[in-house]
Coordinates of C-alpha atoms and ligand atoms in Angstrom, one line a residue:
M1 CA 16.2 21.8 24.8
T2 CA 13.7 19.4 26.4
N3 CA 15.4 16.2 27.4
L4 CA 13.4 13.7 25.4
K5 CA 14.5 10.7 26.8
D6 CA 13.6 11.8 30.4
L7 CA 10.2 13.2 29.1
F8 CA 9.1 9.9 27.6
A9 CA 11.0 7.5 30.0
A10 CA 8.7 8.8 32.7
I11 CA 5.7 7.4 30.8
V12 CA 7.1 4.1 29.2
G13 CA 10.1 3.3 31.2
A14 CA 13.7 4.0 30.1
D15 CA 14.0 0.7 28.3
H16 CA 11.4 1.8 25.8
V17 CA 13.0 5.0 24.8
L18 CA 15.8 4.7 22.2
T19 CA 18.1 7.6 21.7
A20 CA 19.6 8.5 18.3
D21 CA 22.8 6.5 18.9
R22 CA 20.8 3.3 19.1
L23 CA 18.4 4.2 16.3
S24 CA 21.2 3.8 13.7
A25 CA 21.3 0.1 14.4
R26 CA 17.8 -0.4 13.4
D27 CA 16.4 -1.3 10.0
P28 CA 14.9 1.7 8.2
G29 CA 12.8 -0.5 5.9
Y30 CA 11.7 1.2 2.6
C31 CA 12.2 4.7 3.9
T32 CA 15.9 5.5 4.2
D33 CA 15.2 8.7 6.2
A34 CA 13.0 6.9 8.7
L35 CA 15.5 6.9 11.7
G36 CA 16.5 10.6 11.7
A37 CA 14.6 11.5 14.9
S38 CA 16.2 12.3 18.2
V39 CA 14.3 9.5 20.0
L40 CA 12.1 6.4 19.5
V41 CA 9.4 5.8 22.0
R42 CA 7.5 2.3 22.4
P43 CA 4.3 2.8 24.3
A44 CA 2.6 -0.4 25.6
N45 CA -1.0 1.0 25.3
S46 CA -3.3 3.8 24.3
A47 CA -3.2 5.4 27.8
E48 CA 0.6 5.7 27.6
L49 CA 0.4 7.0 24.1
S50 CA -2.2 9.6 25.2
R51 CA 0.3 10.9 27.7
I52 CA 3.1 10.9 25.0
C53 CA 0.9 13.1 22.8
K54 CA -0.1 15.5 25.6
N55 CA 3.7 15.9 26.4
A56 CA 4.7 16.3 22.8
R57 CA 2.0 18.8 22.3
A58 CA 3.0 20.8 25.4
H59 CA 6.7 20.8 24.2
R60 CA 5.7 21.4 20.4
L61 CA 7.4 18.2 19.4
G62 CA 6.7 16.3 16.3
L63 CA 5.6 12.7 16.7
V64 CA 6.3 10.3 13.7
P65 CA 4.3 7.0 13.8
H66 CA 6.1 3.9 12.6
G67 CA 4.6 0.6 11.6
G68 CA 6.4 -1.9 9.5
L69 CA 8.2 0.7 7.5
T70 CA 7.0 -0.7 4.1
G71 CA 5.4 2.5 3.0
L72 CA 6.8 3.7 -0.4
V73 CA 6.4 7.6 -0.1
N74 CA 8.8 8.6 2.7
G75 CA 5.7 8.8 5.2
T76 CA 7.8 7.6 8.0
A77 CA 10.7 10.1 7.5
S78 CA 11.9 11.6 10.7
H79 CA 14.2 14.5 11.7
P80 CA 16.2 15.7 14.7
G81 CA 14.0 17.2 17.3
E82 CA 11.2 14.8 16.5
A83 CA 10.2 11.5 18.3
I84 CA 9.2 8.3 16.4
V85 CA 6.3 6.4 18.0
S86 CA 6.8 2.7 17.3
F87 CA 3.9 0.4 17.7
E88 CA 6.0 -2.6 18.1
R89 CA 4.8 -3.2 21.7
M90 CA 1.2 -2.8 20.8
S91 CA 1.0 -6.0 18.6
Q92 CA -1.7 -8.4 20.2
I93 CA -4.7 -9.8 18.4
L94 CA -7.2 -8.9 21.1
H95 CA -10.2 -10.8 19.9
I96 CA -11.7 -12.8 17.1
D97 CA -15.4 -13.3 16.7
A98 CA -16.2 -15.8 14.0
L99 CA -20.0 -15.3 14.2
Q100 CA -19.8 -11.5 14.0
G101 CA -17.1 -11.7 11.5
V102 CA -14.7 -9.3 13.1
A103 CA -11.2 -9.3 14.6
V104 CA -10.0 -6.7 16.9
V105 CA -6.2 -6.0 16.8
E106 CA -3.6 -3.7 17.9
P107 CA -1.9 -1.6 15.3
G108 CA 1.5 -3.5 15.4
V109 CA 0.1 -6.8 14.4
T110 CA 1.5 -7.6 10.9
L111 CA -0.9 -8.7 8.1
E112 CA 0.8 -12.1 8.0
Q113 CA 0.4 -12.7 11.8
L114 CA -3.3 -11.8 11.4
Q115 CA -3.7 -14.1 8.2
A116 CA -2.0 -17.0 10.2
A117 CA -4.2 -16.6 13.2
L118 CA -7.4 -16.7 11.1
E119 CA -6.4 -19.5 8.6
P120 CA -7.2 -22.4 11.0
M121 CA -10.6 -20.9 11.6
G122 CA -11.3 -20.8 7.8
L123 CA -11.3 -17.0 7.9
M124 CA -9.2 -14.2 6.3
I125 CA -9.1 -10.4 5.9
G126 CA -10.1 -9.1 2.7
V127 CA -6.9 -6.9 2.0
D128 CA -3.8 -8.8 1.0
I129 CA -0.5 -7.1 -0.1
P130 CA 2.9 -8.4 -1.0
S131 CA 4.6 -6.7 1.9
R132 CA 2.4 -8.9 4.3
G133 CA 5.3 -10.2 6.3
S134 CA 6.3 -6.7 7.6
C135 CA 3.4 -4.3 7.0
T136 CA 1.2 -3.7 10.1
N137 CA -2.5 -3.2 10.5
G138 CA -1.9 0.3 11.9
G139 CA 0.1 1.2 8.7
M140 CA -2.5 -0.4 6.4
V141 CA -5.2 1.5 8.0
S142 CA -3.2 4.8 7.8
T143 CA -2.5 4.2 4.1
N144 CA -5.9 2.7 3.1
A145 CA -3.9 -0.2 1.8
G146 CA -5.3 -1.9 -1.3
G147 CA -3.6 -4.7 -3.0
I148 CA -4.3 -7.9 -5.1
Q149 CA -7.9 -8.6 -4.1
V150 CA -9.5 -5.2 -4.1
L151 CA -11.8 -6.2 -6.9
R152 CA -13.6 -8.6 -4.6
Y153 CA -13.1 -7.2 -1.1
G154 CA -12.3 -3.5 -1.5
M155 CA -9.5 -1.5 0.2
M156 CA -9.1 -1.0 4.0
R157 CA -11.7 1.7 3.9
Q158 CA -14.3 -1.0 3.0
N159 CA -12.9 -3.6 5.6
V160 CA -12.5 -1.4 8.7
L161 CA -15.6 -1.4 11.0
G162 CA -14.1 0.6 13.8
L163 CA -11.1 2.2 15.3
E164 CA -9.6 3.5 18.4
V165 CA -7.6 6.6 17.8
V166 CA -5.5 9.0 20.0
L167 CA -5.9 12.5 19.1
A168 CA -3.1 15.2 19.2
D169 CA -4.5 16.6 22.6
G170 CA -4.3 13.2 24.0
R171 CA -8.0 12.3 23.8
I172 CA -8.7 8.6 23.2
L173 CA -11.4 8.4 20.7
D174 CA -13.4 5.3 20.9
L175 CA -14.8 4.5 17.5
T176 CA -14.6 0.7 18.0
N177 CA -17.8 -0.3 16.2
V178 CA -18.3 -3.9 15.5
L179 CA -21.6 -3.7 13.8
I180 CA -22.0 -4.1 10.1
K181 CA -24.6 -1.4 9.9
N182 CA -24.3 1.7 12.0
N183 CA -25.4 5.1 10.9
A184 CA -25.4 6.9 14.2
G185 CA -23.9 10.3 13.3
Y186 CA -20.8 11.0 11.3
D187 CA -18.5 8.0 10.4
L188 CA -15.5 9.6 11.9
K189 CA -13.2 6.6 11.4
Q190 CA -13.1 7.4 7.7
I191 CA -11.2 10.6 8.4
F192 CA -8.4 8.7 9.9
I193 CA -8.2 5.9 7.4
G194 CA -5.7 7.0 4.7
S195 CA -4.6 10.0 6.6
E196 CA -1.1 8.7 7.1
G197 CA -0.7 9.4 10.6
T198 CA -1.3 13.2 10.2
L199 CA -4.7 13.4 12.1
G200 CA -4.7 10.8 14.7
L201 CA -2.7 7.7 16.0
V202 CA -4.5 4.4 15.4
T203 CA -4.4 2.1 18.5
K204 CA -7.1 -0.3 17.8
I205 CA -8.6 -1.8 14.7
V206 CA -11.9 -3.7 14.2
V207 CA -11.5 -5.4 10.7
K208 CA -14.1 -7.4 8.9
L209 CA -13.5 -11.1 8.3
W210 CA -14.4 -13.2 5.3
P211 CA -14.7 -16.9 4.8
V212 CA -11.7 -18.3 2.8
P213 CA -13.1 -19.4 -0.5
A214 CA -13.2 -23.2 -0.9
G215 CA -10.8 -23.1 -3.8
T216 CA -8.8 -20.5 -5.8
C217 CA -6.9 -20.9 -8.9
C218 CA -5.3 -18.6 -11.3
A219 CA -4.2 -18.5 -14.9
L220 CA -1.3 -16.4 -16.6
V221 CA -2.6 -15.1 -19.9
A222 CA -0.5 -13.4 -22.5
C223 CA -1.8 -10.9 -25.2
Q224 CA -0.4 -9.2 -28.2
S225 CA -0.9 -5.7 -26.9
S226 CA -1.7 -4.0 -23.6
D227 CA -4.7 -2.5 -25.7
D228 CA -6.3 -5.9 -25.2
L229 CA -6.4 -5.6 -21.5
P230 CA -9.7 -3.7 -21.0
G231 CA -11.6 -6.1 -23.3
L232 CA -10.0 -9.1 -21.5
F233 CA -10.9 -7.6 -18.2
D234 CA -14.5 -7.0 -19.2
H235 CA -14.7 -10.6 -20.3
A236 CA -13.3 -11.8 -17.1
R237 CA -15.9 -9.5 -15.1
S238 CA -18.8 -11.0 -17.0
S239 CA -17.5 -14.6 -16.8
F240 CA -16.8 -14.8 -13.3
G241 CA -18.7 -12.0 -11.5
A242 CA -18.0 -11.7 -7.9
D243 CA -15.7 -14.8 -8.1
L244 CA -13.1 -12.8 -9.8
M245 CA -10.4 -12.2 -7.1
S246 CA -7.7 -10.5 -9.0
F247 CA -6.9 -9.2 -12.5
E248 CA -3.3 -8.1 -12.5
A249 CA -1.1 -7.0 -15.4
M250 CA 2.6 -7.1 -16.2
W251 CA 4.2 -5.5 -19.2
P252 CA 6.9 -7.5 -20.7
E253 CA 9.9 -5.6 -19.2
Y254 CA 8.6 -6.2 -15.8
Y255 CA 7.8 -9.8 -16.3
Q256 CA 11.2 -10.4 -17.7
L257 CA 12.8 -8.6 -14.8
T258 CA 11.0 -10.7 -12.1
T259 CA 11.2 -14.1 -13.9
S260 CA 14.9 -13.7 -14.5
Q261 CA 15.5 -13.9 -10.7
P262 CA 16.7 -17.1 -9.0
G263 CA 14.0 -19.5 -8.5
F264 CA 12.3 -19.5 -11.9
D265 CA 13.8 -22.8 -13.3
R266 CA 10.9 -22.9 -15.7
L267 CA 9.1 -19.8 -17.0
P268 CA 5.3 -19.9 -16.6
L269 CA 5.1 -18.3 -20.2
P270 CA 7.9 -17.3 -22.3
W271 CA 9.2 -13.7 -22.7
G272 CA 8.4 -11.6 -25.5
H273 CA 4.6 -11.2 -25.5
G274 CA 3.0 -7.8 -25.5
V275 CA 1.5 -7.9 -22.0
Y276 CA 0.7 -10.6 -19.3
A277 CA -2.2 -10.8 -17.1
I278 CA -3.0 -12.9 -13.9
V279 CA -6.6 -13.8 -13.5
E280 CA -7.4 -15.3 -10.2
V281 CA -10.8 -16.8 -9.4
C282 CA -12.4 -18.3 -6.5
G283 CA -15.0 -21.2 -6.5
T284 CA -16.2 -24.3 -4.9
S285 CA -13.3 -26.6 -6.0
R286 CA -10.0 -26.3 -7.9
S287 CA -11.2 -28.5 -10.7
D288 CA -14.3 -26.4 -11.2
I289 CA -12.3 -23.2 -11.4
E290 CA -9.9 -24.7 -13.8
A291 CA -12.8 -25.6 -16.2
R292 CA -14.2 -22.1 -15.8
L293 CA -10.8 -20.5 -16.5
A294 CA -10.3 -22.8 -19.6
A295 CA -13.7 -21.7 -20.8
F296 CA -12.7 -18.1 -20.2
I297 CA -9.5 -18.4 -22.2
E298 CA -10.6 -20.5 -25.3
P299 CA -12.7 -17.9 -27.1
K300 CA -10.1 -15.3 -26.6
I301 CA -7.5 -17.7 -28.2
E302 CA -9.8 -18.1 -31.2
T303 CA -10.2 -14.4 -31.7
G304 CA -6.4 -13.9 -31.3
T305 CA -6.6 -11.6 -28.3
V306 CA -5.0 -14.2 -26.1
V307 CA -1.8 -15.6 -27.7
D308 CA -0.5 -17.8 -24.9
A309 CA -1.9 -18.9 -21.5
V310 CA -1.2 -21.3 -18.7
I311 CA -3.6 -22.4 -15.8
A312 CA -1.8 -23.3 -12.5
Q313 CA -2.2 -26.9 -11.9
S314 CA -1.0 -27.0 -8.3
E315 CA -0.5 -24.6 -5.5
A316 CA 3.2 -24.5 -6.3
E317 CA 2.5 -23.4 -9.8
R318 CA 0.0 -20.8 -8.6
R319 CA 2.6 -19.4 -6.2
T320 CA 5.3 -19.3 -9.1
I321 CA 2.8 -17.2 -11.1
W322 CA 2.2 -15.0 -8.3
R323 CA 5.9 -14.4 -7.7
S324 CA 6.4 -13.2 -11.1
R325 CA 4.0 -10.4 -10.1
E326 CA 4.7 -9.7 -6.5
D327 CA 8.6 -9.7 -6.5
S328 CA 8.9 -5.9 -7.4
D329 CA 12.0 -6.0 -5.1
S330 CA 13.7 -7.5 -8.1
I331 CA 14.6 -4.1 -9.3
D332 CA 16.8 -3.4 -6.4
R333 CA 18.8 -6.5 -7.5
V334 CA 19.6 -5.0 -10.8
S335 CA 20.3 -1.4 -10.0
D336 CA 22.0 0.9 -7.4
T337 CA 18.5 2.4 -6.5
S338 CA 15.0 2.7 -7.9
L339 CA 12.0 4.9 -8.2
S340 CA 8.4 3.8 -7.8
Y341 CA 5.1 5.3 -8.6
D342 CA 1.6 4.2 -8.1
V343 CA -0.8 6.2 -10.5
G344 CA -4.5 5.7 -11.1
L345 CA -6.4 6.0 -14.3
Q346 CA -9.6 5.1 -15.9
L347 CA -9.5 1.4 -17.4
A348 CA -9.7 2.7 -21.0
D349 CA -6.6 4.9 -20.5
L350 CA -4.2 2.4 -18.9
S351 CA -2.7 1.1 -22.1
S352 CA -2.4 4.6 -23.6
F353 CA -0.7 6.0 -20.5
A354 CA 1.9 3.2 -20.6
K355 CA 2.6 3.9 -24.3
R356 CA 2.8 7.6 -23.9
L357 CA 5.2 7.2 -21.0
G358 CA 7.4 4.9 -23.1
E359 CA 7.5 7.4 -25.8
R360 CA 8.4 10.2 -23.4
C361 CA 11.2 8.2 -21.9
A362 CA 12.6 7.2 -25.3
I363 CA 12.8 10.9 -26.3
Q364 CA 14.0 12.4 -22.9
I365 CA 16.2 9.7 -21.5
P366 CA 17.0 7.2 -24.4
G367 CA 17.6 3.8 -22.7
L368 CA 15.5 4.4 -19.8
V369 CA 13.0 1.5 -19.2
P370 CA 9.8 2.0 -17.4
Y371 CA 8.9 -1.2 -15.6
V372 CA 5.1 -1.3 -15.6
F373 CA 2.6 -3.5 -13.6
G374 CA -0.4 -3.2 -11.5
H375 CA -3.9 -3.9 -10.4
V376 CA -5.6 -3.3 -13.8
G377 CA -9.0 -4.2 -12.4
D378 CA -8.7 -1.2 -10.0
G379 CA -7.2 1.1 -12.6
N380 CA -3.9 1.3 -10.7
L381 CA -0.5 1.1 -12.4
H382 CA 2.9 0.9 -10.7
I383 CA 5.8 2.2 -12.5
M384 CA 9.4 1.6 -11.4
F385 CA 12.7 3.1 -12.7
A386 CA 16.1 1.4 -12.2
I387 CA 18.6 4.2 -11.8
S388 CA 22.1 5.1 -10.4
E389 CA 22.7 7.1 -7.2
S390 CA 23.6 10.1 -9.3
E391 CA 20.5 9.9 -11.3
F392 CA 18.5 9.7 -8.1
A393 CA 19.8 13.0 -7.1
Q394 CA 18.0 14.3 -10.1
R395 CA 14.7 12.5 -9.4
E396 CA 12.6 15.5 -10.3
I397 CA 13.2 14.6 -13.9
Y398 CA 11.7 11.1 -13.4
D399 CA 8.8 12.6 -11.4
R400 CA 8.0 15.0 -14.2
L401 CA 8.2 12.1 -16.8
I402 CA 5.4 10.3 -14.8
Y403 CA 3.2 13.4 -13.8
D404 CA 3.4 15.2 -17.1
T405 CA 2.3 11.9 -18.9
L406 CA -0.5 11.6 -16.3
S407 CA -1.6 15.1 -16.9
E408 CA -2.6 14.1 -20.5
F409 CA -5.4 12.0 -18.9
S410 CA -8.4 13.8 -17.5
A411 CA -9.5 11.4 -14.7
S412 CA -6.2 10.4 -13.0
T413 CA -4.6 10.4 -9.6
I414 CA -0.9 10.7 -8.6
S415 CA -1.6 8.1 -5.9
A416 CA -3.9 5.0 -6.2
E417 CA -2.4 3.3 -3.3
H418 CA 0.8 4.5 -1.4
G419 CA -0.5 7.9 -0.4
I420 CA 1.4 11.2 -0.4
G421 CA 3.9 11.1 2.5
L422 CA 6.7 13.5 1.8
E423 CA 7.7 12.3 -1.5
K424 CA 4.4 13.3 -3.5
R425 CA 3.6 16.4 -1.5
P426 CA 4.9 18.7 -4.1
F427 CA 2.5 17.0 -6.7
L428 CA -0.7 16.9 -4.6
V429 CA -2.0 20.1 -6.2
E430 CA -1.6 18.5 -9.6
S431 CA -4.1 15.8 -8.6
V432 CA -6.5 17.5 -6.1
P433 CA -8.4 20.9 -6.7
P434 CA -7.0 23.8 -4.6
D435 CA -10.2 24.2 -2.6
T436 CA -10.0 20.6 -1.6
V437 CA -6.4 20.9 -0.5
A438 CA -7.4 23.9 1.5
A439 CA -10.1 22.0 3.2
M440 CA -7.7 19.2 4.0
G441 CA -5.5 21.9 5.6
E442 CA -8.5 23.1 7.7
L443 CA -9.2 19.6 8.9
K444 CA -5.5 19.3 9.9
Q445 CA -5.6 22.7 11.7
L446 CA -8.8 21.6 13.6
L447 CA -7.5 18.2 14.8
D448 CA -3.8 18.9 15.2
P449 CA -3.3 22.8 15.5
F450 CA 0.4 22.4 16.7
N451 CA 1.3 20.1 13.9
T452 CA 2.3 17.3 16.4
F453 CA 1.5 14.4 14.1
N454 CA 3.7 13.4 11.3
P455 CA 4.8 16.9 10.5
G456 CA 5.2 17.9 6.9
K457 CA 3.6 14.6 5.6
V458 CA 0.8 15.0 3.0
L459 CA 0.4 18.8 3.5
A460 CA 3.0 21.4 3.9
T461 CA 1.6 22.6 7.2
V462 CA 2.8 25.7 8.9
S463 CA 5.6 25.2 11.4
V464 CA 4.9 24.4 15.0
G465 CA 4.1 27.6 16.8
P466 CA 5.2 29.0 20.2
S467 CA 3.6 27.5 23.4
Ligands
FAD1 C1 7.0 -5.1 -1.9 C2 5.8 -4.2 -1.5 C3 4.6 -4.4 -2.0 C4 3.5 -3.5 -1.6 N1 2.3 -3.7 -2.1 C5 1.2 -2.9 -1.8 C6 -0.1 -3.1 -2.4 O1 -0.2 -4.0 -3.1 N2 -1.0 -2.2 -1.9 C7 -0.8 -1.2 -1.1 O2 -1.7 -0.5 -0.7 N3 0.4 -1.0 -0.6 C8 1.5 -1.8 -1.0 N4 2.7 -1.5 -0.4 C9 3.0 -0.4 0.5 C10 3.0 -0.7 2.0 O3 3.2 -2.0 2.3 C11 1.5 -0.2 2.5 O4 1.4 1.2 2.4 C12 1.3 -0.6 4.1 O5 0.0 -0.4 4.3 C13 2.3 0.2 5.0 O6 2.2 -0.5 6.2 P1 3.4 -0.3 7.3 O7 3.0 -1.0 8.5 O8 4.6 -0.8 6.7 O9 3.5 1.3 7.5 P2 4.5 2.2 7.6 O10 5.3 2.2 6.4 O11 5.3 2.2 8.8 O12 3.7 3.6 7.7 C14 2.9 4.1 6.6 C15 2.3 5.4 7.0 O13 1.3 5.1 8.0 C16 1.7 5.8 9.2 N5 1.4 5.0 10.5 C17 1.9 3.7 10.6 N6 1.3 3.2 11.7 C18 0.4 4.1 12.1 C19 -0.5 4.1 13.3 N7 -0.7 3.1 14.1 N8 -1.3 5.1 13.4 C20 -1.1 6.3 12.6 N9 -0.3 6.3 11.5 C21 0.5 5.2 11.3 C22 3.1 6.2 9.1 O14 3.4 7.4 9.8 C23 3.2 6.4 7.6 O15 2.8 7.7 7.2 C24 3.8 -2.4 -0.8 C25 5.1 -2.3 -0.2 C26 6.0 -3.1 -0.6 C27 7.4 -2.8 0.0

């Protein structure tokens, strides 16, 4: 067997190759199987990574890219005989050009680091997600991260102008475009965005910057039923236009779960309503937005659609409201373990989906609570189950509850946000037509014929062939 430590130490130096005995001390993040590889290698730049890729290909080794390990579909799982590529040494913000409105960053820069660097300049990146403290720009590109501002700014796909990517044969592909408009040939970067490290390794990112809005404010609005959400969203869209930043919803079980955690001395709104929505809006000043939010809510109170509402009166109140939505980790404080799903549906179907799921749960596993929340404006619901370790061993029962319910709705996806990884691979064919899955396989074969990059993720690719 190839001595992996020596193989990679010759490229990055012995200090930057960690063997299995040292891996067990590291934090696996949200992927319990992340650290199963034989070695972890930390390149300092794309030239070193290119040599790593050439060597891995020559020796038919699998390389598993690791960012901040906040991915939720086991996309960073690794196994003996594979090498993890960690981007922790490639974590510099290389350049910020305020006039052009771009930042050039290495993949290991976390979202929060970039946000902190941009804030004093009055700039921001359009994508913001609750895992901002740990998730990296490389991981965000590779999962096409979305989050809480997609309504206004889009997902990573709409926010990445250029990339540098190392291919499986070691070629360094320079796609680092900084221009807003560039139609010279195929837009190859899009193939790598959202491909979960299976087609290329992202080593540089040119990301679009946006001016920080002069003011933002949010309201927490309660309705009698989740059936009211599409109408309320439509009303928000016509009231605020492009100033609507977020429209997020929490079903009552989720709202009660997160707001029963320490830190909620006072509930923003009482428990027991049918559904809760956070409506965040930007504008010229806080007072202006507060007035617009009040004008948005009042007619809906009169018609009985909105049964209770609060407008944040300070940044502290705004943060408290957002904590009720963002603290999805609450589930792991009330159970041994949990399962999490991220389905996509048409707006008109969101409420029916949640109801049908509740009905199926009540029949099949009485007492099982689906915790439902999500980015309603994007048609993206998250569902979590709090379960025991023994129940986790039978997770296919819970998977079927979700995906059988989803199959009742014609336009739907098994992943609106987190991707496929290993976890959802068996269900890809339920969401994507066979010819399209086959075309994905052909693309993988073309770019990575020896299955070097993130083997087994997204597609059940053929095993690594002889050299
Ligand atoms: C509390 C919480 C909230 C979240 N909220 C959201 C949300 O609102 N929206 C959303 O979209 N996601 C959300 N996520 C999921 C997760 O944060 C995102 O998928 C994020 O983009 C992953 O970034 P990461 O650096 O942690 O990547 P990792 O988890 O390390 O990796 C993710 C995938 O990308 C690959 N990869 C990583 N770096 C590279 C690279 N440089 N080149 C090629 N491949 C690479 C990995 O192999 C893996 O397949 C949330 C997660 C948590 C824990």
